[in-house]
Structures are given as C-alpha cells and as structure tokens.
Coordinates of C-alpha atoms and ligand atoms in Angstrom, one line a residue:
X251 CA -18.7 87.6 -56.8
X252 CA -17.7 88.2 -60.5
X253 CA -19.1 91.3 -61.5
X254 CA -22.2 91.0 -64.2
X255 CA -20.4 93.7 -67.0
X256 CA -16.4 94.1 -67.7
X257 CA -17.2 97.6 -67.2
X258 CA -13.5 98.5 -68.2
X259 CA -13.6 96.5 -71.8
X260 CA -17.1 97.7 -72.5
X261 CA -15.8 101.3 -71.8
X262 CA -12.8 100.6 -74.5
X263 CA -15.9 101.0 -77.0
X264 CA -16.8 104.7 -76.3
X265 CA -15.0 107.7 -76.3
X266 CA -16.2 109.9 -73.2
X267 CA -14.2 107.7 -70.9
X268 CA -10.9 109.2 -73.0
X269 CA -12.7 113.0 -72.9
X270 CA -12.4 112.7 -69.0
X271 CA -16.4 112.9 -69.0
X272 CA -18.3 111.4 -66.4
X273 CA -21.7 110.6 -68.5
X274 CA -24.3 110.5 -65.5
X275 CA -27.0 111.9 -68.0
X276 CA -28.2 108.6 -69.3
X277 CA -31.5 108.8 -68.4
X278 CA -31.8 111.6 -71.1
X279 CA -29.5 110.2 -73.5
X280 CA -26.6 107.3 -73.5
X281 CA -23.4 107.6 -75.0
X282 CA -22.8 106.3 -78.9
X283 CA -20.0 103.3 -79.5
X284 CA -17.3 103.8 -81.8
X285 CA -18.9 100.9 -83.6
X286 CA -22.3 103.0 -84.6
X287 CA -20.6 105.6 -85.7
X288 CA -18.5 104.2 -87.8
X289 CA -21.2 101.9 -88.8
X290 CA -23.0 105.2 -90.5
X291 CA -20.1 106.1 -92.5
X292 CA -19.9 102.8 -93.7
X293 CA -22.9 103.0 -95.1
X294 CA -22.6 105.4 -97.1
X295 CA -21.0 103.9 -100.3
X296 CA -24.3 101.6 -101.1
X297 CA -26.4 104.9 -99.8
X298 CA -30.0 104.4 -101.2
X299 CA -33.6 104.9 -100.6
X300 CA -35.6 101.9 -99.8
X301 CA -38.6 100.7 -101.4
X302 CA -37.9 103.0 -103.8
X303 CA -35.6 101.8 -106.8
X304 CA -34.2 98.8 -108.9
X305 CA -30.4 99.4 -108.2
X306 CA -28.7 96.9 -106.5
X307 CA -27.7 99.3 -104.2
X308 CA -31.4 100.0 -103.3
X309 CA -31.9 96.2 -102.8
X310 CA -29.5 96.0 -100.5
X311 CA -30.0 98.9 -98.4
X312 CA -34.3 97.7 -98.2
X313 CA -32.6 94.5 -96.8
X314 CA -30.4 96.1 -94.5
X315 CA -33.3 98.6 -93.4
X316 CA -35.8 95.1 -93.2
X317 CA -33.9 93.2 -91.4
X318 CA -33.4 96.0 -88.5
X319 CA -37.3 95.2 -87.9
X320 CA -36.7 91.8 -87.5
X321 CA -34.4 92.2 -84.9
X322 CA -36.1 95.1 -83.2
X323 CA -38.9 92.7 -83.1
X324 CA -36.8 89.7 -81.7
X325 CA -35.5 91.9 -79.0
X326 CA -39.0 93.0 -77.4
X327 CA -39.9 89.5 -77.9
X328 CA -42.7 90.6 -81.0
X329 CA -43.8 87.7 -83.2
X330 CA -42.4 89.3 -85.8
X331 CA -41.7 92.7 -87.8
X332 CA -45.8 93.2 -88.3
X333 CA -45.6 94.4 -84.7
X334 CA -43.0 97.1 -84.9
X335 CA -43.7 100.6 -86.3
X336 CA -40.6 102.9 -86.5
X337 CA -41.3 106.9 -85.9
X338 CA -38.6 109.3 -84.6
X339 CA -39.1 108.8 -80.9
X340 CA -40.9 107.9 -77.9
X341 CA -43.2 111.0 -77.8
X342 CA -44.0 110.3 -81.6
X343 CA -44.9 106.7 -81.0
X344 CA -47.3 107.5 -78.3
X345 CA -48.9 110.3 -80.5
X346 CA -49.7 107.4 -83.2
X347 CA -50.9 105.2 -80.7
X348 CA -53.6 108.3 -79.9
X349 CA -54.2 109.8 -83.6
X350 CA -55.3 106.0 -84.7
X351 CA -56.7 105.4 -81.8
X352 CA -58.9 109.1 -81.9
X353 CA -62.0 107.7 -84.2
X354 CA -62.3 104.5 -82.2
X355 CA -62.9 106.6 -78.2
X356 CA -67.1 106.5 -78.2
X357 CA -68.9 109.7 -76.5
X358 CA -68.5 109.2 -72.7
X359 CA -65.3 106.8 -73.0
X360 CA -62.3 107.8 -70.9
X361 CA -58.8 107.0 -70.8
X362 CA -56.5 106.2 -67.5
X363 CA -53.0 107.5 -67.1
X364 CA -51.0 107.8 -64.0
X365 CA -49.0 111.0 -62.4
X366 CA -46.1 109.4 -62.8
X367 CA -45.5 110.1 -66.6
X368 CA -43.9 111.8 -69.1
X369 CA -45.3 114.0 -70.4
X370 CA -45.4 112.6 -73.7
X371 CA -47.7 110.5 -72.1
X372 CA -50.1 112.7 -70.8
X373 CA -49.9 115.5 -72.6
X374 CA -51.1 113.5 -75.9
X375 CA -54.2 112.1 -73.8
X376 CA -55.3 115.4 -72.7
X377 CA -55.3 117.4 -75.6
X378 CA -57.2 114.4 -77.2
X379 CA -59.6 115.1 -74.3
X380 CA -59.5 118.8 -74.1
X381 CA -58.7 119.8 -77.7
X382 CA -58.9 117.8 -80.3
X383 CA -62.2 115.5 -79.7
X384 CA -64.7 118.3 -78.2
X385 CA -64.1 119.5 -81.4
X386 CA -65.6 116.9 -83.2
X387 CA -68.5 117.0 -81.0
X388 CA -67.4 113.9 -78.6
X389 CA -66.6 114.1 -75.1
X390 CA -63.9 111.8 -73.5
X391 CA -62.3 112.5 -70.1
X392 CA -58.5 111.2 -69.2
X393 CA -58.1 110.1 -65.7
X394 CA -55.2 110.5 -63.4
X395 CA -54.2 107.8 -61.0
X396 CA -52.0 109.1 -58.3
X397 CA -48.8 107.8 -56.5
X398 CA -47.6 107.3 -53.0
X399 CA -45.7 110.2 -52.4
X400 CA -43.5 108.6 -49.2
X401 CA -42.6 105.3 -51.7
X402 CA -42.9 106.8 -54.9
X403 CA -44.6 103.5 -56.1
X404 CA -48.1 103.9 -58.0
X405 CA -51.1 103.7 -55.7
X406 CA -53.1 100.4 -57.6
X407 CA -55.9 101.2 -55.5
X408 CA -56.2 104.1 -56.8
X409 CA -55.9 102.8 -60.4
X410 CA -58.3 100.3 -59.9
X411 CA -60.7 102.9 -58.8
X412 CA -60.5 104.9 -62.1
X413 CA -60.6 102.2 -64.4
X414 CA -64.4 101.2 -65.6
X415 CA -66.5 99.4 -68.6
X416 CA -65.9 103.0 -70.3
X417 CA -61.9 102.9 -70.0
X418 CA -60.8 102.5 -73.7
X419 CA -57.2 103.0 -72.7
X420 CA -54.8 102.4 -69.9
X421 CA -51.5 103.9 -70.5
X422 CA -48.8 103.8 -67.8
X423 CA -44.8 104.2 -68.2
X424 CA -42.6 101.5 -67.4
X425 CA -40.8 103.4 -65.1
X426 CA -40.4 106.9 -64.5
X427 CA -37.9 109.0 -65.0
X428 CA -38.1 111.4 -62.3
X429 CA -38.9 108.7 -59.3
X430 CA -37.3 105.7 -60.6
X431 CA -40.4 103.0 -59.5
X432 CA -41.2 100.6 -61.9
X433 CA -44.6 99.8 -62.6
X434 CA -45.8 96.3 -61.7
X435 CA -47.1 96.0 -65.0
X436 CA -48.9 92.7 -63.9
X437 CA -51.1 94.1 -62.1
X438 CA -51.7 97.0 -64.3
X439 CA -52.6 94.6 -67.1
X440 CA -54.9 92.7 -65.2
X441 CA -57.2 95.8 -64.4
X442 CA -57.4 96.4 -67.7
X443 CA -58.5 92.7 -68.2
X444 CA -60.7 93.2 -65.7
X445 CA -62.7 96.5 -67.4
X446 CA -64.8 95.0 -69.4
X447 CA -64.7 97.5 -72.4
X448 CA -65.8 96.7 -75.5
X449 CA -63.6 97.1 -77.9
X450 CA -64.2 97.0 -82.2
X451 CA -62.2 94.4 -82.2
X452 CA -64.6 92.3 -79.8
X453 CA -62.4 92.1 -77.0
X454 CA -63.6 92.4 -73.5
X455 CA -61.3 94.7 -71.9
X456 CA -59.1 98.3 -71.6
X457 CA -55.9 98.0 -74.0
X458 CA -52.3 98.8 -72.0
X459 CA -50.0 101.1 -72.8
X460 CA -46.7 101.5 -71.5
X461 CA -44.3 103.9 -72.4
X462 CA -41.0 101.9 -71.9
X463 CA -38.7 104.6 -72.3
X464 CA -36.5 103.9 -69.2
X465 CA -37.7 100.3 -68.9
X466 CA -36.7 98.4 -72.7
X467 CA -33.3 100.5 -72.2
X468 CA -31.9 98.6 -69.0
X469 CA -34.4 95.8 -68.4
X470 CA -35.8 92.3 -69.9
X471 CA -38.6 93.0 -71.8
X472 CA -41.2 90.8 -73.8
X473 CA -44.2 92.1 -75.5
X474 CA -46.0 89.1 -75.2
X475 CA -45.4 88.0 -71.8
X476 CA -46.4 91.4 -70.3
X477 CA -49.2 90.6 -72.9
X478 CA -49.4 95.0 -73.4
X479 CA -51.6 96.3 -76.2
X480 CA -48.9 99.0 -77.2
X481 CA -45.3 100.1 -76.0
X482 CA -43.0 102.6 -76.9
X483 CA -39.4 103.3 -76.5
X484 CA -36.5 105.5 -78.1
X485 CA -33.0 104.8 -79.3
X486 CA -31.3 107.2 -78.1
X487 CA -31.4 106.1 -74.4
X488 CA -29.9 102.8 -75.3
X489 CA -26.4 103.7 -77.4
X490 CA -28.1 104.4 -80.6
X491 CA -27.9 108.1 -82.5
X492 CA -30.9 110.6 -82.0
X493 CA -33.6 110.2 -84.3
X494 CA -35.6 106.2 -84.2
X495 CA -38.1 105.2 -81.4
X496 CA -40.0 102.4 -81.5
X497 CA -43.7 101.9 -81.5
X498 CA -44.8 98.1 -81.1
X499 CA -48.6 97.3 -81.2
X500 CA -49.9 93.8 -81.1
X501 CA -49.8 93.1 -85.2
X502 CA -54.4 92.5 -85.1
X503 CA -54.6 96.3 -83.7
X504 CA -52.4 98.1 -86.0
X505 CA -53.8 95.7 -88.8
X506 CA -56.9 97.2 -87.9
X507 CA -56.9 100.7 -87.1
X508 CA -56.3 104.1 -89.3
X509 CA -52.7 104.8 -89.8
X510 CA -51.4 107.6 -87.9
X511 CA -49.1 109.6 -91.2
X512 CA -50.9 109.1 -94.5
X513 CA -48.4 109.4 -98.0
X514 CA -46.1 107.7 -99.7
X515 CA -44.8 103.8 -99.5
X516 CA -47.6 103.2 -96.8
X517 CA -50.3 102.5 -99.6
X518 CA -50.5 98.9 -101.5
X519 CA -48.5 99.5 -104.6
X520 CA -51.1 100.4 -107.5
X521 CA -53.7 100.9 -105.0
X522 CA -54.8 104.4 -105.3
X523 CA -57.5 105.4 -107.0
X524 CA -60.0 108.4 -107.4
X525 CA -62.0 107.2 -105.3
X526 CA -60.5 105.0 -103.0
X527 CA -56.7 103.7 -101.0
X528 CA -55.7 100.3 -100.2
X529 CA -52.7 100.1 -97.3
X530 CA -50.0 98.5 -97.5
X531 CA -49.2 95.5 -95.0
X532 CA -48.0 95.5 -92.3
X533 CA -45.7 97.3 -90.8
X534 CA -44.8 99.5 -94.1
X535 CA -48.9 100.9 -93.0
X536 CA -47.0 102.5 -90.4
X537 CA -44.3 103.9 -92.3
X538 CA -45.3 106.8 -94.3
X539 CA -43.0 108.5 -96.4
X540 CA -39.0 108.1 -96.7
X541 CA -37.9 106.7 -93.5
X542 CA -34.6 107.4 -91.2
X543 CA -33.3 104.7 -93.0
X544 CA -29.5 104.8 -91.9
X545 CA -31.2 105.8 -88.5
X546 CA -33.1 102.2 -88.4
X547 CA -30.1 100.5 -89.7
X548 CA -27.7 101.3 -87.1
X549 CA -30.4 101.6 -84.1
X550 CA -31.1 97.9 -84.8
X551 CA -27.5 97.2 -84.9
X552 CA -27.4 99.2 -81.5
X553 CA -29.4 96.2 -79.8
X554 CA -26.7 93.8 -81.2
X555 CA -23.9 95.8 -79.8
X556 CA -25.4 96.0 -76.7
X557 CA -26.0 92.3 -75.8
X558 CA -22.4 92.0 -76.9
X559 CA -21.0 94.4 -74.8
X560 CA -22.7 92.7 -71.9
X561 CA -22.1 89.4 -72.6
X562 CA -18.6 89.1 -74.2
X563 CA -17.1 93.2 -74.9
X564 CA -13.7 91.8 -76.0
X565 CA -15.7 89.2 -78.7
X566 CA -18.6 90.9 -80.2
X567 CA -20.6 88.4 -81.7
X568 CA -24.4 89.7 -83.0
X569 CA -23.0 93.5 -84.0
X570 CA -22.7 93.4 -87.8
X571 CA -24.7 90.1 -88.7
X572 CA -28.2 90.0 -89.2
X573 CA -28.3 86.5 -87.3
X574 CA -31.6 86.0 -85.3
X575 CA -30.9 86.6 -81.6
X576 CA -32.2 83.7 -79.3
X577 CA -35.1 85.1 -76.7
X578 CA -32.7 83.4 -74.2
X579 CA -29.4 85.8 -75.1
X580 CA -31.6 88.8 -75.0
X581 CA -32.7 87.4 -71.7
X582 CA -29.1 86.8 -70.4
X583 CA -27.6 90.3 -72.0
X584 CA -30.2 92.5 -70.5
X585 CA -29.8 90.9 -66.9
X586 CA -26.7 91.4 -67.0
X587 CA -27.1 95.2 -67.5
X588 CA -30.2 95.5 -64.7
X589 CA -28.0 93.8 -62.5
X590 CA -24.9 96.2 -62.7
X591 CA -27.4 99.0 -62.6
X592 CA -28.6 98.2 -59.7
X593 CA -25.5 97.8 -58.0
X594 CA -24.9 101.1 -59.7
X595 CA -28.1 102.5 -58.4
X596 CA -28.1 101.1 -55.0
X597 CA -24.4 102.4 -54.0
X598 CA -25.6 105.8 -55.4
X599 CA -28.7 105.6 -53.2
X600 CA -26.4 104.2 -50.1
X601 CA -24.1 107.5 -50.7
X602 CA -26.4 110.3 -51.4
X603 CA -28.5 109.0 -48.4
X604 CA -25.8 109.8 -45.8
X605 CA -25.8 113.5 -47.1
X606 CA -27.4 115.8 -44.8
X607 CA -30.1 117.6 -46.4
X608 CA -30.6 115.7 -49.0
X609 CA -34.2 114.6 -50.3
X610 CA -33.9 111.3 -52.2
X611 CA -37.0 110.5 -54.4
X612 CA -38.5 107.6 -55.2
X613 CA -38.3 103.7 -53.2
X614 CA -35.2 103.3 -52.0
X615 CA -35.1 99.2 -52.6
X616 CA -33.1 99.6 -55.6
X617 CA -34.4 96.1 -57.1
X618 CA -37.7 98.5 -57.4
X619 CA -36.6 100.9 -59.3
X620 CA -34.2 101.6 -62.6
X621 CA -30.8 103.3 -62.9
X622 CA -31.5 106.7 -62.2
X623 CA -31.8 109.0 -59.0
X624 CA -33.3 112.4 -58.6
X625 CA -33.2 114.1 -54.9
X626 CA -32.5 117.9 -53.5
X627 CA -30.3 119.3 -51.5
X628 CA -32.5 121.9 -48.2
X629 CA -32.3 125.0 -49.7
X630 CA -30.4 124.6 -53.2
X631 CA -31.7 125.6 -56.2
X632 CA -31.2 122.5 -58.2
X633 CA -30.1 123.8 -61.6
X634 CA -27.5 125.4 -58.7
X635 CA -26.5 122.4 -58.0
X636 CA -26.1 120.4 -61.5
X637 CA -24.4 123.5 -62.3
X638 CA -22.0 123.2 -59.2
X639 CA -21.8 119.2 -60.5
X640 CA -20.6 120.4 -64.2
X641 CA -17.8 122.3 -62.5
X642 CA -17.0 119.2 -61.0
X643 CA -17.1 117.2 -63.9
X644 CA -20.1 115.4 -62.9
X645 CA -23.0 115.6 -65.5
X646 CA -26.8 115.6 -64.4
X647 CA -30.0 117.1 -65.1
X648 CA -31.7 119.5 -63.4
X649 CA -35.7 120.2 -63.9
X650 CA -38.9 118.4 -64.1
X651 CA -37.6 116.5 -66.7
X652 CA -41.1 115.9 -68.5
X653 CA -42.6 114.6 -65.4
X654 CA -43.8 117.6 -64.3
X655 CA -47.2 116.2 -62.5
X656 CA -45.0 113.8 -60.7
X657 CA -43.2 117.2 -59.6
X658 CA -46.7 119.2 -58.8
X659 CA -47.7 116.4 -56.6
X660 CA -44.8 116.2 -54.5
X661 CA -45.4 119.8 -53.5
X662 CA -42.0 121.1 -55.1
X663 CA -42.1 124.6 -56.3
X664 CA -40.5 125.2 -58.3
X665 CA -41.3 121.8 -59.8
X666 CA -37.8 120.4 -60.2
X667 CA -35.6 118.5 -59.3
X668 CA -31.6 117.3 -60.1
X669 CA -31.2 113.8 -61.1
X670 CA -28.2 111.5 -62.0
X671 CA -28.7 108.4 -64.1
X672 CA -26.6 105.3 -65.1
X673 CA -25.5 102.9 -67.3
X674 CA -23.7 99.9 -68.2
X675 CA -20.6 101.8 -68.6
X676 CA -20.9 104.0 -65.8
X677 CA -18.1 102.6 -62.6
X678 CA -19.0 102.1 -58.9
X679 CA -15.7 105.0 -58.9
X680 CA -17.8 107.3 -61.2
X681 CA -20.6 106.6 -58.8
X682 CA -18.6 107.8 -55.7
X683 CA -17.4 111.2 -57.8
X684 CA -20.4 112.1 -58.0
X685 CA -21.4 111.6 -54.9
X686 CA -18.6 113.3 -53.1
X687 CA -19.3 116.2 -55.7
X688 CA -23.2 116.4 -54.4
X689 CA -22.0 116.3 -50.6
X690 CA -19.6 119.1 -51.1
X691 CA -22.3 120.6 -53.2
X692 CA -24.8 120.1 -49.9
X693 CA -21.7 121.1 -47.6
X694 CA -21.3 124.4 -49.2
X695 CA -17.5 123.4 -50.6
X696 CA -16.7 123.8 -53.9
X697 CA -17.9 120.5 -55.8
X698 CA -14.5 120.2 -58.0
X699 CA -12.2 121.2 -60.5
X700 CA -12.6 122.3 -64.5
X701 CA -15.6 121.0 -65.9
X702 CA -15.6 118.9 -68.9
X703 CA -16.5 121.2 -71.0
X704 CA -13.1 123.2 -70.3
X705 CA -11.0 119.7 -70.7
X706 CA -12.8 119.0 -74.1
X707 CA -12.2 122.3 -75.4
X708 CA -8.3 122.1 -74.4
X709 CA -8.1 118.6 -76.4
Ligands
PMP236 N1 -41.1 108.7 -71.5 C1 -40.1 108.6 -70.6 C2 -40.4 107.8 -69.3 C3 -38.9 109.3 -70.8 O1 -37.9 109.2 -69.9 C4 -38.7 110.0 -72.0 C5 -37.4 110.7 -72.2 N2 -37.0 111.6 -71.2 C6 -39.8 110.1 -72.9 C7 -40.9 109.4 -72.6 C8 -39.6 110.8 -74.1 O2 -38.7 110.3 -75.0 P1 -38.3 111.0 -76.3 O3 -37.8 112.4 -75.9 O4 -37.3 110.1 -76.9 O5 -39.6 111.1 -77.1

C-alpha cells in the first residue's frame, strides 16, 4: 500500500531532520517550515499596521491580514470570516468564550466539563464559578464528568447525568493530550441538544464547546457538521510560529454577546460617544487593539502549507496564494495526515506495549485516539526517563502536561506522566528510536548517545 505522506519530501521542508533532532514533542509544539519563516521576513518590506493607515502599504498588508480569516475560516469549514476570532492561543480563546459568556450564566446555572481537559479548560470554568461570579453575588457551579480509567474513553453516562435544563455550557476537548481518546463529539452534542436550556438567544439547549487543540491539528474538522457552539485551537501545534490560536463561534453568538477585550479598531468607526459605543462587525468585535498581524498572516499561510505537504510536498500548490481551498482538498489533505499518524501512533503503541513495566495510557485502538502516547515505566521517575530519552536524542515531555485532573484520577502521584507525540514528518524509523530508547530506558541500559542539544551546539 502506497503510503498516505512522502514523509521524506515533506521532511526536505524543515530543518530538525538536518539538526539530527528527533521532534517527538509535537503535541506541545510542531516544528516551523522553511517556507514560514522565510515568509515573515518577506514581509517585512510592505511592514504596516492594519486598519490603521492610507498607505498602500497598509492596504496591502489589511488584505493580506483579511484574507488569512478567510482561509482560517474555509479550513474549519466556518461560513465565513464572521465566525473566526483570532487571540494568542488556545487558553486565550477559551477565556473569551467565558468572559462574554460571564453576564449571560443566571443564578443557579452550571456549566459541564469533563476530567479529561486541559486545563485551560477547566481552570477558566472554575474560577468563573469559584472566583469571579460569587463576587457579583451569583452562584454557578461547574460539573465534572469522569472517564473510564481502564479505556481512557469519556464515560457518556456519566456526562448525561450531569447535564440538566440549568446547563448553560458543555465544554469538552477534542481529544486529550495526556490520554489520547477522542471525544465522540456526536454524542456530546446531542446531550446538549437534549438539555433543554434556555438560552437569550431563544434556543432550546446547552451550547458545546470543544477545545480542539490536538484535534483541528491532525484531524478533519468542520464547524458546522459537528454543529459545536464554540471551538478553539492554536497555531503552534500545527507548523505555524508561537503566538495566533483560533477562536471560532457560530457568527449569531458572537454577534450577540459582549466582547471579551474592549479598545481600539473593535468599535464602529465614529461610533464613540460620551455616552454610548457602537461595535464593529463582525469579526473585527473580536479583535481589540493591534493584532499579531504578521502572526495571522503566516499562521493562515501555515494551513496552506500543510495541505500541500500532504498532498503534493514536491508541488506546493495553495502556500503563497490566497485561492479559496475546496472543503473537499481540506478533506483529502487532513486524511492524509490522520492516516499516517495513526500508523505512526499505532506502531508506537505496538512497541512500547512489549516493554516490561510499562504503563501505556489511554485506548489502545489507535483509530480512537490522536498521535500522541503517554505511559510509565514501574518505578521510574518520568522526568528520569525523558531526561534518559534527551540523552538519547529522543525528545518528549514529562509532567501532567495541563491535564492534571486526568492525572489525579488515575491515582498517579506524583501526577505525571512521559509522553511522546507525532507528526506528519515524524518516520516509522523515528518511531522505533524511540522506542528502543524507552526499553533500554525500562531495562536499566543507557538509552543512547549525545543528546541533541550537544550535536546542535557542535554545528
Ligand atoms: N488544550 C489542549 C488539549 C492542549 O493540548 C493544549 C496545549 N498543550 C491547550 C489546550 C493549550 O494550548 P495553548 O498553550 O496554545 O493555549
């Protein structure tokens, strides 16, 4: 069978492959292309504000900046840019979603998140609960819906059980970065159909959620099909520089509510007066103050890049255009890059699963989960062992990594964990490194040679 990705041509793109690095990190952050950086310097000569000036260097640059909406938009599958708010990152976007929502929770409402998340998804909801609302006198509670801890997969039951006619909110993530599962968000949707909340807007029913962090980055998503209320992901997980994250919200909500930053370029031009604001339309509402406008501009250009590089590396077709991309190339692209993750995932699960010792978390079906796995090793202090991995030239995580209820619930004290995490450049060879590294790691032999870190430094 041909393989989904010329992993080998899409590697030509970056330069960690020529470092020597093996980038196993992904789930934290992916590796830039050549391309985007480059694509920042070039830039630079029409460097301008946006909104914000007559030259024609301006002009072009608030094209350039609107046009990254469009296809930001076209690549969740949003009707358009109304639905796409830009802020620095995931955790940002999810604090919006909370600070507009904040005036619209009613005394005795609650809101339903799962063990499973970040916790830039949790942490926002409780302080909203514990901090921020009792202050104003109103009393709101957040719910936790737990997960199986033999499968890893969230307990719906459960869910169902928490969810009620007060449940403003369901938030869930796509899937999580510490057990891998992906959240059937099907089902998730229709108990929140099925609430029977009244919301301002006159809708029957619980808005959804979903932070989408590790699920836009190597998955198919559209908005509208998974029909979610809100969802948020970030860049930097998917080849773009540090510093953008998307927040979509269906265009009728975020027409509706309070903005979440209040200032400059998100008012109606003219529109200020003593005694009253108009906003702006949609979606310059949502975006208060100068913008990371190179930052939008070349995260935009990073979807582009990325379909290419899974569909035709050698002949990069959308990069550098602002051509609408068809729902059906998105479509093909990102199965492309599921698919080789998975095979990714599942030899990495097939490997680390014949260690002895080892603790693998998670469902091991690796069609239910994304490209990332987190285990221990019986006795081994796991920053030990992504220590021991660096040595060999493997790179991981060890931690909670922000899912640190997922960690508490699994019993693990303390609550960590080590985890290695793929991507479309990643090898099936890269895979087996790093799993002979971890088995020497778990057979007490020394994982490897000189790090990375000693090979960059003797460039
Ligand atoms: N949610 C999930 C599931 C994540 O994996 C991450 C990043 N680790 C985040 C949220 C937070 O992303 P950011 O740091 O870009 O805000």
């Amino acid at each position: 069978m041909r393989d989904p990705v010329d992993v080998q041509a899409v590697r030509r793109h970056f330069a960690f492959p020529t470092l020597g690095r093996i980038a196993t990190n992904n789930a934290a952050s992916t590796q830039p292309p050549r391309e985007l950086v480059a694509l920042y310097q070039s830039l630079a000569p029409g460097y301008e504000n946006v909104h914000r000036g007559q030259s024609s260097a301006s002009q072009e640059m608030t094209a350039l900046f609107e046009e990254s909406y469009d296809t930001i938009a076209r690549f969740v599958g949003a009707s358009g840019r109304d639905g796409i708010a830009l802020y620095r990152n995931t955790t940002e976007a999810i604090n919006a979603v909370m600070y507009s929502l904040l005036t619209e929770f009613r005394e005795g409402d609650n809101v339903v998140t799962t063990t499973m998340e970040h916790n830039s998804n949790y942490v926002p909801w409780y302080a909203m609960c514990r901090e921020i609302l009792p202050r104003l006198g109103r009393r709101v509670d957040y719910r936790l819906a737990r997960f199986d801890p033999h499968t890893g997969e969230l307990d719906l039951d459960h869910l169902a059980s928490l969810i009620d006619a007060r449940t403003k909110l369901v938030c869930c993530t796509g899937a999580s970065n510490f057990l891998g599962t992906r959240t059937p968000l099907r089902a998730v949707r229709a108990l929140a159909d099925a609430s029977g909340y009244l919301q301002p807007t006159g809708e029957r029913r619980s808005y959804l959620l979903v932070d989408a962090a590790q699920l836009v980055p190597g998955s198919f998503v559209d908005v509208r099909a998974l029909d979610v209320d809100y969802l948020a992901f970030s860049f930097h997980k998917m080849l773009a520089p540090f510093g953008v994250g998307v927040l979509y919200g269906k265009p009728h909500l975020l027409a509706a509510a309070l903005p979440f930053l209040y200032g400059g370029d998100m008012i109606a031009e003219g529109r200020v007066f003593p005694d009253r604001v108009d906003y702006n339309r949609l979606p310059w509402k949502y975006a208060a103050g100068t913008p990371n406008i190179l930052g939008a501009v070349v995260s935009a250009q990073a979807l582009r890049l990325l379909l290419d590089l899974a569909l035709s590396p050698d002949r990069p077709a959308y990069f550098g255009t602002a051509e609408p991309i068809e729902r059906s190339t998105v479509r093909a692209g990102m199965n492309r890059v599921s698919t080789w993750n998975r095979q990714l995932t599942g030899r990495a699960l097939d490997g680390l699963g014949a260690i002895d010792g080892i603790t693998i978390y998670g469902p091991r079906d690796p069609a239910r989960r994304t490209s990332l796995v987190a285990f221990n090793l019986a006795g081994r202090d796991p920053v030990g062992v992504a220590e021991a991995l660096n040595r060999a030239g493997i790179e991981s995580r060890a931690g909670c990594h922000c899912a640190t209820l997922a960690h508490h619930a699994l019993g693990l004290t303390p609550p960590a964990s080590c985890r290695l995490s793929f991507y479309l450049y990643n090898t099936p060879d890269e895979v087996d490194q790093a799993v002979a590294a971890v088995a020497a790691v778990a057979a007490g032999r020394p994982a490897g040679l000189d790090g990375p870190r000693e090979r960059v430094a003797a460039r």
